[in-house]
Amino acid sequence: NAVELGLKAVAIKDHDTPPPEYINTSKGEVPIKEYAKICGIELVLGYEFSTDTYVDDVHIIGFELDWSHPLVKKEVNRAKKSKSEAYRRLCEILTEKGMPIDYDKDILKYHDSDGRIKKRDSTEVERKFIFEEMAKKGYAKSWERAKLMVRDDPELNVRRPKIAPEDAISLIHECGGIAVLAHPYLIDKTVKSEKIGKVSRKEYIDNLINQGLDGIEARYTYNKTSYKGNKNPEQIETEIRNKYADKLYISGGSDYHAGEKKGVINPRFLGEAGISFGEFNKLKEALHKTN
């Protein structure tokens, strides 16, 4: 897809999930970066840390970590267990509130693109799968509305233990990567943090910068997500660049999840919120400094 779209570089990352280091081809298993290079794509591998138990949508991306490092493996296992327990509990609460969703039958089982029934491991479950099922069953108009319904209802918003953002930044640096804050404006304009109290979004981000944050996502598909503000993506990009371009590396991301294959209305597309190749090279330089 990236080749067909004419992209020069692409990053692969997802929530609490290490990236694939190899890919199966007609010639057997090969390192995924080598395969991308043959295709003319410069590939960056990342891991998206869901951080801060009490503040929603604080996602810090660790780019190019040492995936074999014990700290990475320990956090991956902790996060998977935490997610599995919390998402099962969310389905139970939804059911109790008259919106039945069976974790085993509706979430662990799914249909692939060919209509075949598959089963996923509980450690592979993402909360978005539950939001999509809520929309499918008519409990919300879309997965975005379902997400807002859950996050704004204290009974539904099951708080799973997450790594503290400063610990995620420290871990990323310890493992040779750089730390980038994803979609900063999905963080509420005013948040209540267990450690720094009730603060503005800007104060919260400033604290992350003081903790060693390296970069921030200026370009993002806010118009296709659960963003609660009234600014369009271009206005947000301008605001972020004005506030942080002199302090942080600038990143961007479509947050592409192949939504068009799942029938998602207004899906996101690969490359639609990218950065310039020059900005990408600055991020590469930062990575080289850490290694």
Coordinates of C-alpha atoms in Angstrom, one line a residue:
N1 CA 0.0 0.0 0.0
A2 CA 2.8 2.4 0.9
V3 CA 4.6 1.8 -2.4
E4 CA 1.4 2.3 -4.4
L5 CA 0.8 5.6 -2.6
G6 CA 4.3 6.8 -3.4
L7 CA 5.4 7.0 0.3
K8 CA 9.1 7.1 1.0
A9 CA 9.0 6.1 4.6
V10 CA 6.4 4.5 6.9
A11 CA 6.3 3.6 10.6
I12 CA 4.5 0.5 12.0
K13 CA 3.4 0.5 15.6
D14 CA 0.3 -0.4 17.6
H15 CA -0.9 -0.3 21.2
D16 CA 1.2 -2.4 23.6
T17 CA 2.2 -4.7 20.7
P18 CA 5.8 -5.2 19.6
P19 CA 6.2 -4.7 15.8
P20 CA 6.9 -7.6 13.4
E21 CA 10.6 -8.0 12.8
Y22 CA 10.2 -10.6 10.0
I23 CA 7.7 -11.1 7.1
N24 CA 6.7 -14.2 5.2
T25 CA 7.3 -13.9 1.5
S26 CA 7.3 -16.2 -1.5
K27 CA 11.0 -16.7 -0.8
G28 CA 10.5 -17.5 2.9
E29 CA 10.8 -15.5 6.0
V30 CA 12.9 -12.3 5.7
P31 CA 13.7 -9.4 7.9
I32 CA 10.8 -6.9 7.4
K33 CA 13.2 -3.9 7.1
E34 CA 15.1 -5.6 4.3
Y35 CA 11.8 -6.4 2.5
A36 CA 10.7 -2.8 2.8
K37 CA 14.0 -1.6 1.4
I38 CA 13.6 -3.8 -1.6
C39 CA 10.2 -2.2 -2.1
G40 CA 11.7 1.3 -1.9
I41 CA 10.3 2.0 1.5
E42 CA 12.3 3.1 4.6
L43 CA 10.6 1.3 7.5
V44 CA 10.6 2.4 11.1
L45 CA 9.4 0.1 13.8
G46 CA 7.7 1.3 17.0
Y47 CA 5.7 0.4 20.1
E48 CA 2.8 2.5 21.3
F49 CA 2.7 2.7 25.1
S50 CA -0.7 3.2 26.6
T51 CA 0.3 5.3 29.6
D52 CA -1.2 7.0 32.7
T53 CA -4.0 5.0 34.4
Y54 CA -6.1 8.1 35.2
V55 CA -5.7 10.3 32.1
D56 CA -7.1 9.0 28.8
D57 CA -5.3 8.9 25.5
V58 CA -1.8 9.5 26.7
H59 CA 0.0 7.4 24.1
I60 CA 3.7 7.5 23.9
I61 CA 5.4 5.9 20.9
G62 CA 8.8 4.3 21.3
F63 CA 10.6 4.2 18.0
E64 CA 13.3 1.7 17.2
L65 CA 13.7 0.1 20.6
D66 CA 15.8 -2.9 21.3
W67 CA 12.9 -5.4 21.1
S68 CA 14.9 -8.1 22.9
H69 CA 15.6 -5.9 25.9
P70 CA 14.2 -7.4 29.2
L71 CA 12.5 -4.1 30.1
V72 CA 10.5 -4.2 26.8
K73 CA 9.5 -7.8 27.3
K74 CA 8.5 -7.3 30.9
E75 CA 6.3 -4.3 30.0
V76 CA 4.7 -6.1 27.0
N77 CA 3.7 -9.0 29.3
R78 CA 2.3 -6.7 32.0
A79 CA 0.3 -4.6 29.5
K80 CA -1.2 -7.7 27.8
K81 CA -2.4 -9.1 31.1
S82 CA -3.8 -5.8 32.3
K83 CA -5.7 -5.2 29.0
S84 CA -7.2 -8.7 28.9
E85 CA -8.6 -8.5 32.4
A86 CA -10.0 -4.9 31.9
Y87 CA -11.6 -5.6 28.6
R88 CA -13.4 -8.7 29.8
R89 CA -14.7 -6.6 32.7
L90 CA -15.9 -3.9 30.4
C91 CA -18.0 -6.4 28.4
E92 CA -19.5 -7.7 31.7
I93 CA -20.5 -4.1 32.8
L94 CA -22.0 -3.3 29.4
T95 CA -24.1 -6.5 29.6
E96 CA -25.2 -5.5 33.1
K97 CA -26.3 -2.1 31.8
G98 CA -28.5 -3.6 29.1
M99 CA -25.9 -3.6 26.2
P100 CA -25.0 -7.3 26.1
I101 CA -21.6 -8.1 24.6
D102 CA -20.2 -11.6 25.1
Y103 CA -16.4 -11.3 25.5
D104 CA -15.8 -14.9 24.3
K105 CA -18.4 -15.0 21.4
D106 CA -18.3 -11.4 20.2
I107 CA -14.8 -10.3 20.9
L108 CA -12.5 -13.3 20.9
K109 CA -14.3 -14.7 17.8
Y110 CA -14.3 -12.6 14.6
H111 CA -14.7 -13.0 10.8
D112 CA -11.7 -12.4 8.6
S113 CA -11.8 -10.7 5.2
D114 CA -13.0 -13.9 3.6
G115 CA -15.8 -14.3 6.1
R116 CA -14.2 -17.2 7.9
I117 CA -14.6 -17.4 11.7
K118 CA -11.3 -17.0 13.5
K119 CA -10.4 -16.8 17.2
R120 CA -8.0 -14.3 18.7
D121 CA -6.0 -14.7 21.8
S122 CA -7.2 -12.6 24.8
T123 CA -3.8 -10.8 24.7
E124 CA -4.5 -9.6 21.2
V125 CA -7.8 -7.8 22.1
E126 CA -7.9 -4.0 21.7
R127 CA -10.6 -1.9 23.3
K128 CA -11.5 -0.6 19.9
F129 CA -12.9 -4.1 19.1
I130 CA -15.4 -3.6 21.8
F131 CA -16.3 -0.1 20.5
E132 CA -16.8 -1.6 17.0
E133 CA -19.1 -4.3 18.4
M134 CA -21.1 -1.7 20.3
A135 CA -21.6 0.2 17.0
K136 CA -22.5 -3.1 15.2
K137 CA -25.1 -3.9 17.8
G138 CA -26.6 -0.4 17.7
Y139 CA -25.6 0.7 21.1
A140 CA -23.8 3.7 19.5
K141 CA -23.9 5.3 16.1
S142 CA -20.1 4.6 15.5
W143 CA -17.1 3.2 17.2
E144 CA -16.0 6.9 17.9
R145 CA -19.3 7.5 19.7
A146 CA -19.0 4.3 21.6
K147 CA -15.5 5.3 22.8
L148 CA -16.9 8.6 24.1
M149 CA -19.8 6.8 25.7
V150 CA -17.3 4.6 27.6
R151 CA -14.8 7.2 28.5
D152 CA -17.4 9.6 29.8
D153 CA -19.2 7.1 32.0
P154 CA -17.3 6.3 35.2
E155 CA -19.0 2.9 35.5
L156 CA -17.9 1.9 32.0
N157 CA -14.5 3.5 32.0
V158 CA -12.7 0.5 33.6
R159 CA -9.3 1.8 34.6
R160 CA -6.6 -0.8 33.9
P161 CA -3.1 -0.3 35.4
K162 CA -0.9 1.5 32.8
I163 CA 2.7 2.4 32.9
A164 CA 3.4 6.0 34.0
P165 CA 4.3 8.3 31.1
E166 CA 7.6 9.3 32.7
D167 CA 8.5 5.6 33.2
A168 CA 7.6 4.9 29.5
I169 CA 9.9 7.7 28.4
S170 CA 12.7 6.4 30.6
L171 CA 12.2 2.8 29.3
I172 CA 12.3 4.0 25.7
H173 CA 15.6 5.8 26.3
E174 CA 17.0 2.9 28.2
C175 CA 16.2 0.6 25.3
G176 CA 17.8 2.9 22.6
G177 CA 14.7 4.6 21.2
I178 CA 13.1 8.1 21.1
A179 CA 9.8 9.0 22.7
V180 CA 7.1 10.7 20.7
L181 CA 3.6 11.8 22.1
A182 CA 0.9 10.6 19.7
H183 CA -2.3 12.6 19.0
P184 CA -1.8 15.2 21.8
Y185 CA -5.2 16.8 21.3
L186 CA -7.1 13.6 22.1
I187 CA -5.9 14.4 25.7
D188 CA -8.7 16.4 27.3
K189 CA -8.2 20.2 27.5
T190 CA -8.3 19.9 31.3
V191 CA -7.1 16.7 33.0
K192 CA -6.9 15.4 36.5
S193 CA -3.5 13.7 37.0
E194 CA -2.7 11.6 40.1
K195 CA 0.8 13.1 40.2
I196 CA 0.4 16.7 39.2
G197 CA -3.2 17.4 40.0
K198 CA -5.8 19.2 37.9
V199 CA -3.9 20.8 35.0
S200 CA -4.4 22.1 31.5
R201 CA -3.4 19.9 28.5
K202 CA -0.5 22.3 27.9
E203 CA 0.8 21.9 31.5
Y204 CA 0.5 18.2 31.2
I205 CA 2.5 18.1 28.0
D206 CA 5.1 20.5 29.4
N207 CA 5.6 18.1 32.3
L208 CA 6.2 15.3 29.8
I209 CA 8.8 17.5 28.1
N210 CA 10.5 18.0 31.4
Q211 CA 10.5 14.2 31.8
G212 CA 12.5 13.8 28.6
L213 CA 9.9 13.6 25.8
D214 CA 11.6 13.8 22.4
G215 CA 8.8 14.5 19.9
I216 CA 5.2 15.2 19.3
E217 CA 2.7 14.4 16.6
A218 CA 1.6 17.6 14.9
R219 CA -0.3 16.0 12.0
Y220 CA -3.1 13.5 12.8
T221 CA -6.5 12.5 11.6
Y222 CA -8.5 14.2 14.4
N223 CA -11.6 14.6 12.1
K224 CA -11.8 10.8 11.9
T225 CA -11.5 10.0 15.6
S226 CA -13.1 10.7 19.0
Y227 CA -11.6 14.2 19.3
K228 CA -13.9 16.3 21.3
G229 CA -12.7 19.8 20.4
N230 CA -13.8 22.1 17.6
K231 CA -10.6 22.7 15.7
N232 CA -9.9 21.0 12.4
P233 CA -6.6 19.0 11.8
E234 CA -4.9 21.9 10.1
Q235 CA -5.6 24.3 12.9
I236 CA -4.3 21.8 15.5
E237 CA -1.2 21.2 13.4
T238 CA -0.5 25.0 13.3
E239 CA -1.1 25.3 17.0
I240 CA 1.2 22.4 17.9
R241 CA 4.0 23.6 15.6
N242 CA 3.8 27.1 17.1
K243 CA 4.0 25.7 20.7
Y244 CA 6.5 22.9 20.3
A245 CA 8.5 23.0 17.1
D246 CA 11.4 24.7 18.9
K247 CA 11.4 22.1 21.7
L248 CA 10.5 18.8 20.1
Y249 CA 10.9 16.8 17.0
I250 CA 7.7 16.9 14.8
S251 CA 6.0 13.7 13.8
G252 CA 2.8 12.7 12.1
G253 CA 0.6 9.7 11.6
S254 CA -2.6 8.5 10.0
D255 CA -3.3 6.0 12.7
Y256 CA -4.3 3.7 9.9
H257 CA -6.0 0.4 10.9
A258 CA -7.3 -0.8 7.6
G259 CA -10.8 0.5 8.5
E260 CA -11.9 0.4 4.9
K261 CA -11.7 -3.4 4.9
K262 CA -14.0 -3.5 8.0
G263 CA -16.7 -1.3 6.7
V264 CA -15.7 1.6 8.9
I265 CA -17.5 4.9 7.9
N266 CA -15.0 7.6 7.0
P267 CA -11.9 5.4 7.4
R268 CA -8.3 6.7 7.8
F269 CA -5.8 6.1 5.0
L270 CA -2.1 5.4 5.0
G271 CA -0.1 8.5 4.5
E272 CA -2.9 11.1 4.9
A273 CA -1.3 12.7 7.9
G274 CA 2.4 12.3 7.0
I275 CA 5.3 14.7 7.5
S276 CA 7.9 15.9 5.0
F277 CA 10.9 13.7 4.2
G278 CA 13.1 16.5 5.8
E279 CA 11.2 16.2 9.1
F280 CA 11.5 12.4 8.9
N281 CA 15.3 12.7 8.5
K282 CA 15.4 14.9 11.6
L283 CA 13.7 12.1 13.5
K284 CA 16.3 9.7 12.1
E285 CA 19.1 11.9 13.2
A286 CA 17.6 11.8 16.7
L287 CA 17.5 8.0 16.6
H288 CA 21.2 7.8 15.6
K289 CA 22.2 10.0 18.5
T290 CA 20.6 7.5 20.9
N291 CA 22.4 4.5 19.5

